[in-house]
Coordinates of C-alpha atoms in Angstrom, one line a residue:
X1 CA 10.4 12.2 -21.7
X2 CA 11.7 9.1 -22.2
X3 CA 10.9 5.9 -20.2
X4 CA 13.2 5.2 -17.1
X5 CA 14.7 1.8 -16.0
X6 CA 16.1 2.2 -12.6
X7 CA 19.5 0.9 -11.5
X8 CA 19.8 -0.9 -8.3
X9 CA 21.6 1.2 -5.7
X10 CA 22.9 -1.6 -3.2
X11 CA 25.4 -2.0 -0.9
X12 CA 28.4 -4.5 -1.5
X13 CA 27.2 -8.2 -0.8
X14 CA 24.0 -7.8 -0.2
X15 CA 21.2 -9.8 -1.8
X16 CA 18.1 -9.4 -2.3
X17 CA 15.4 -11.7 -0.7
X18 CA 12.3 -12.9 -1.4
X19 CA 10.9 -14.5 -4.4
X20 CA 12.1 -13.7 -7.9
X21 CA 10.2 -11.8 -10.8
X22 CA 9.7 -13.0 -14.6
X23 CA 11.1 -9.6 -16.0
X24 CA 9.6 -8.7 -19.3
X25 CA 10.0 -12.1 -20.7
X26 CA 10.5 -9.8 -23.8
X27 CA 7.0 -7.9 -23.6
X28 CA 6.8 -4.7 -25.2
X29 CA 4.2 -4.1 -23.2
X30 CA 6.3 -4.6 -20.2
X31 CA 8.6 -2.1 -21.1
X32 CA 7.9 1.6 -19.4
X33 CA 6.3 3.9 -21.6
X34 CA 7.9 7.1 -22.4
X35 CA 6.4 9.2 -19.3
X36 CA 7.3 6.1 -17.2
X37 CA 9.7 4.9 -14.2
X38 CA 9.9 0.9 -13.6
X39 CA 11.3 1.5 -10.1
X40 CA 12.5 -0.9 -7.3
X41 CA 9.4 -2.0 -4.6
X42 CA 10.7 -4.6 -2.6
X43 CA 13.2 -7.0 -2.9
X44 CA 13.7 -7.7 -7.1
X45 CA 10.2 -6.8 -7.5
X46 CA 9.4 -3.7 -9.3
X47 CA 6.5 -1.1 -10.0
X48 CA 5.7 0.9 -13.2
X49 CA 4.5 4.5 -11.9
X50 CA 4.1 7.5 -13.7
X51 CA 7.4 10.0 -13.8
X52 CA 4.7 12.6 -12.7
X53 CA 2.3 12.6 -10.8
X54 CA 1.8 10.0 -7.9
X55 CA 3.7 7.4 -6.9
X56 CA 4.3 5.0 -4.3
X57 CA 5.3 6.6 -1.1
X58 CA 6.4 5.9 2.7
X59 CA 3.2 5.3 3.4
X60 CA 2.3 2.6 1.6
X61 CA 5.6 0.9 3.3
X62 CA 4.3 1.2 6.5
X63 CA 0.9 0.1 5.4
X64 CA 2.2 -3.0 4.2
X65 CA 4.9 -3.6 7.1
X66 CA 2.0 -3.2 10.0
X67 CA -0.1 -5.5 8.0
X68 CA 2.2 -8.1 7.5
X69 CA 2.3 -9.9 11.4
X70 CA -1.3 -9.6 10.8
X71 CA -1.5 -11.9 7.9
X72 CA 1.5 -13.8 9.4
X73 CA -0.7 -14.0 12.5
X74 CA -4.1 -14.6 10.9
X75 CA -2.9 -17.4 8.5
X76 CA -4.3 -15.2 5.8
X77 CA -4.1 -17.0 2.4
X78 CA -6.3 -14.4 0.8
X79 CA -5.4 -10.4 0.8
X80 CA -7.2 -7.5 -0.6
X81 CA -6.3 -4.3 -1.1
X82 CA -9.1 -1.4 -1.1
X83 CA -8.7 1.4 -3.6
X84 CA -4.7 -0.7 -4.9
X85 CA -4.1 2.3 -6.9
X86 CA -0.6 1.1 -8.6
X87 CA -0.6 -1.9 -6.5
X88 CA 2.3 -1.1 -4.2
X89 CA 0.5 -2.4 -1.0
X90 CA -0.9 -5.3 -2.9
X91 CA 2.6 -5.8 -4.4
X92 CA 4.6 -6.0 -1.4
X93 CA 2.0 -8.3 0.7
X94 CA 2.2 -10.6 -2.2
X95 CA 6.2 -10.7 -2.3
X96 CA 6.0 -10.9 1.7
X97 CA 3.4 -14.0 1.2
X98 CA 4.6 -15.7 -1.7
X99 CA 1.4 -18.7 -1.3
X100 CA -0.8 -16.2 -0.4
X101 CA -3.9 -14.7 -3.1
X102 CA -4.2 -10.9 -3.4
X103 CA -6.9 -8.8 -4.7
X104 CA -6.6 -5.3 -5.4
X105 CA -10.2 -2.6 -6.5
X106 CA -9.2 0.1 -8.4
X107 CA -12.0 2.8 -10.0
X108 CA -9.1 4.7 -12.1
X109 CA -9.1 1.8 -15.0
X110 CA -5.5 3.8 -16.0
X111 CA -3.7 2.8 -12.6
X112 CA -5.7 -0.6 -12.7
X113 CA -4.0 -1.4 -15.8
X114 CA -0.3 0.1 -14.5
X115 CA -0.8 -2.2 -12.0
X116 CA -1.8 -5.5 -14.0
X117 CA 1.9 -4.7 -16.2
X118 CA 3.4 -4.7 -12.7
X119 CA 1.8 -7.8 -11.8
X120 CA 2.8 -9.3 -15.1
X121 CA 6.3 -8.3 -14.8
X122 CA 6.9 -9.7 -11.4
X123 CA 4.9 -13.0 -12.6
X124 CA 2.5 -13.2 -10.4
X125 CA -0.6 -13.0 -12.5
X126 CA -2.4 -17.0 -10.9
X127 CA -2.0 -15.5 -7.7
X128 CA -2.5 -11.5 -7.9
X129 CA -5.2 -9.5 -9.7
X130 CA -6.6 -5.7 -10.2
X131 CA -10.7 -5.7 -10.4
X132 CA -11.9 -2.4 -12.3
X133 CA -14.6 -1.0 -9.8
X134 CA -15.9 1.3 -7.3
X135 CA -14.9 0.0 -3.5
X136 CA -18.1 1.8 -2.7
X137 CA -20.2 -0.6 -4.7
X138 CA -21.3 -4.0 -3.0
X139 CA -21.1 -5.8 -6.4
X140 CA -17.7 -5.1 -7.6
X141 CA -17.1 -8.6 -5.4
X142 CA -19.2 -12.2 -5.1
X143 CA -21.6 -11.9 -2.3
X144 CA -20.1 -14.5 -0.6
X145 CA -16.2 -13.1 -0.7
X146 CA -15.0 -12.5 2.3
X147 CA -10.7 -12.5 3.2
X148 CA -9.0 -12.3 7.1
X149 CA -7.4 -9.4 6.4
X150 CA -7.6 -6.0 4.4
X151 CA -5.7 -3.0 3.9
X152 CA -6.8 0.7 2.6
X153 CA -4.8 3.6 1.8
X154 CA -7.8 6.2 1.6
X155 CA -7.3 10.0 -0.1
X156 CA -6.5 12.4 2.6
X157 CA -8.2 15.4 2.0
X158 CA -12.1 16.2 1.6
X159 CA -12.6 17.4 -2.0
X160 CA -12.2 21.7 -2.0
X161 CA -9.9 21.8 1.2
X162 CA -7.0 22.4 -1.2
X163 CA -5.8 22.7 -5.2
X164 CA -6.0 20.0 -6.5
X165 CA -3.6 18.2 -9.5
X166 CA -4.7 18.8 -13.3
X167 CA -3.6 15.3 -13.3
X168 CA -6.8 13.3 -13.1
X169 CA -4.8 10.4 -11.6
X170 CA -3.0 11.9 -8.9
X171 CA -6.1 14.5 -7.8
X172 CA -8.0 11.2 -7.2
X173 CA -5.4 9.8 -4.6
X174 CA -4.8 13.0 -2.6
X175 CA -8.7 13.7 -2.7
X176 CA -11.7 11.7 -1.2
X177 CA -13.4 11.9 -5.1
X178 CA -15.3 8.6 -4.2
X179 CA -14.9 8.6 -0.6
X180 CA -12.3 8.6 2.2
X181 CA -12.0 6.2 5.3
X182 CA -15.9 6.2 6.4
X183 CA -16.5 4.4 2.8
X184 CA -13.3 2.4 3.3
X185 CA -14.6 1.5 7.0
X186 CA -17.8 0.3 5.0
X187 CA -16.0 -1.5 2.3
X188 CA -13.9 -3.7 4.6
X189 CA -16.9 -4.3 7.0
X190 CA -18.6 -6.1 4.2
X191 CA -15.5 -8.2 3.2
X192 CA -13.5 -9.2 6.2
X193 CA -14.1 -12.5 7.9
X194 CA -15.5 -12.7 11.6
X195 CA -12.1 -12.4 13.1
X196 CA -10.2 -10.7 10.1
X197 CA -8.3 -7.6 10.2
X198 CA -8.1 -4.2 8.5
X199 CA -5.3 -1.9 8.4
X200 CA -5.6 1.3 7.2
X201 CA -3.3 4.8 6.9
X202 CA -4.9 8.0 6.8
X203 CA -3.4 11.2 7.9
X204 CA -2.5 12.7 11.5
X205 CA -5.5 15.1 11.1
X206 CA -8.5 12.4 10.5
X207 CA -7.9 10.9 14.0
X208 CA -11.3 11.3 15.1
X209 CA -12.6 10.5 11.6
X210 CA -11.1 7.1 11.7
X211 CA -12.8 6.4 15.2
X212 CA -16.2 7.4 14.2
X213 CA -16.2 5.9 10.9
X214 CA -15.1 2.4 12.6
X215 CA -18.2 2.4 15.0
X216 CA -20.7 3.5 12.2
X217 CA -19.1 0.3 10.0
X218 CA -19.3 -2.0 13.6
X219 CA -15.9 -2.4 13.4
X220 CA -13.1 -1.3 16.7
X221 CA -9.7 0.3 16.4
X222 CA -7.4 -2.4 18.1
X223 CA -4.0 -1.1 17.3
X224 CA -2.7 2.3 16.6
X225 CA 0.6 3.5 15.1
X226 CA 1.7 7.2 14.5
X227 CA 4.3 7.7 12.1
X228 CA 6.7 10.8 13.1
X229 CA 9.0 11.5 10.0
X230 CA 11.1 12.9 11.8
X231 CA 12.6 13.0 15.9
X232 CA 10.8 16.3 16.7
X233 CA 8.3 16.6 13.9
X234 CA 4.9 16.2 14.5
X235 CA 3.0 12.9 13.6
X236 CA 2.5 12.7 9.8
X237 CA 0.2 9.6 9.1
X238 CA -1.2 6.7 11.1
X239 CA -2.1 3.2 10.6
X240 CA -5.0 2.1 12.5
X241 CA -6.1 -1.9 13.1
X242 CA -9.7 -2.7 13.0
X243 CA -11.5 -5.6 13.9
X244 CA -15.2 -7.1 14.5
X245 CA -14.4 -7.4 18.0
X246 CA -13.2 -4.8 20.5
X247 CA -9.9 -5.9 22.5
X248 CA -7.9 -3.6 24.4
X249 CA -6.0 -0.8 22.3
X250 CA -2.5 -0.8 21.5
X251 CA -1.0 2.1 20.7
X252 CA 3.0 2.9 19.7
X253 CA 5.0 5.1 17.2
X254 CA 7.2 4.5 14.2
X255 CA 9.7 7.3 14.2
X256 CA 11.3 6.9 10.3
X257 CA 14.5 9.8 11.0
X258 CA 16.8 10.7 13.5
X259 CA 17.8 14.3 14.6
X260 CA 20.5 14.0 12.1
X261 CA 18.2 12.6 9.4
X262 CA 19.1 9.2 9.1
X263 CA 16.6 6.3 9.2
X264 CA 16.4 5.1 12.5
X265 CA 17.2 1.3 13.7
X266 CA 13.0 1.0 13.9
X267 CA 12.6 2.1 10.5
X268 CA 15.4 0.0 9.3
X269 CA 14.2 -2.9 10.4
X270 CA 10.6 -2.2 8.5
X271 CA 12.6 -1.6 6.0
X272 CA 14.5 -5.2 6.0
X273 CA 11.5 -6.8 7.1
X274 CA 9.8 -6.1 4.1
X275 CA 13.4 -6.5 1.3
X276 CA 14.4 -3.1 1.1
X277 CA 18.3 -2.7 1.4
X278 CA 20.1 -1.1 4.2
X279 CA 21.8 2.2 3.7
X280 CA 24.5 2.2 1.6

């Protein structure tokens, strides 16, 4: 299977924003591998992924759009990313925030490493980097690291509610094998500053997980956001804000398709918001 360069699919005149990547900078190394697919993220910037198996996803669009007035907000400077996976989330915040310092925790040392070419090809390695460790595990960070705002994009399902992947890698991000978003609540307790900011997406059906598991980390959902795929189609993730400090909840929807299937002006302006291209 041989390694895939994607072509940009744009429409006529239109340019992408946002700060530029390095490329390869003739890298061998930056070049996808033969079971790989350097796709588009955001903007120029791209992502190596794995032609099977997982790969970035709607989710971690909306994960990084509802974050972003946060940071913008907050002033953040410093980002981290809780289980970064690829670094798709970590990716985009950083080409949203181009002064801005991103960290990413990754226990699969395979995607860590996918993720630090990614970084190297968009040439952002001063100001981006993937730590090999578990998020579970107090010491994977100085004692005294703390950033105003952190985003998670925990597994979904409990481990034996479904089949799961003979791929190691992809298993792992559909299934909580180190934890789901009661260790994530934990995680981002420790690290976020007094008046920082977590945003995190789990699935429709962990509603009243995502509650409980903010009150046992001392931490309050301040903002929720259900994500219909679809007009008519019942809510398929969420993205819930927490914070130290309770504050009256906001709750609203992101609808991504029309009845007719076409992305909706809401989801089009996520989508320009953070330098994807309009419909062709």
């Amino acid at each position: 299977m041989a390694g895939i360069i994607r072509t940009a699919k744009r429409p006529p005149g239109w340019v992408a924003p946002g700060p530029r990547p390095r490329g390869d900078d003739g890298r061998p190394e930056l070049q996808p591998a033969d079971d790989e697919d350097l796709c588009f993220l955001t903007g120029e910037w791209r992502l190596f992924q794995k032609q099977q198996g997982h790969r970035w996803s709607l989710d971690d669009l909306v994960t990084a759009a509802i974050a972003a007035p946060h940071a913008q907000a907050l002033g953040a400077r410093t980002l981290l990313d809780l289980g970064c996976g690829l670094g798709s989330v970590l990716l985009m915040m950083a080409w949203r925030f181009p002064e801005a310092d991103v960290t990413g925790i990754e226990a699969q040392a395979d995607r860590a490493a996918m993720g630090r070419r990614s970084i190297a090809w968009n040439g952002v390695e001063a100001r981006c980097r993937i730590i090999d460790g578990d998020l579970r595990e107090p010491s994977v960070l100085p004692a005294d690291t703390r950033f105003p705002l952190i985003t998670g994009t925990p597994p979904y399902f409990p481990e034996g509610t479904g089949p799961q992947s003979e791929k190691t890698h992809a298993a792992a991000c559909r299934f909580e094998t180190r934890g789901g978003i009661e260790e994530y609540a934990q995680a981002a307790a420790r690290w976020l500053t007094p008046g920082g900011r977590f945003i995190v997406c789990t699935a429709a059906l962990e509603a009243g997980r995502v509650v409980t598991a903010a009150s046992d980390a001392k931490l309050h959902v301040i903002e929720h956001v259900d994500v219909v795929p679809r007009v008519g189609k019942d809510v398929l993730v969420m993205i819930d804000v927490l914070a130290r400090e309770p504050a009256p909840l906001l709750r609203h929807s992101l609808t991504v398709r029309d009845t007719t299937s076409q992305w909706t002006p809401q989801f089009q302006a996520v989508r320009e918001a953070m330098g994807f291209p309009p419909r062709r």
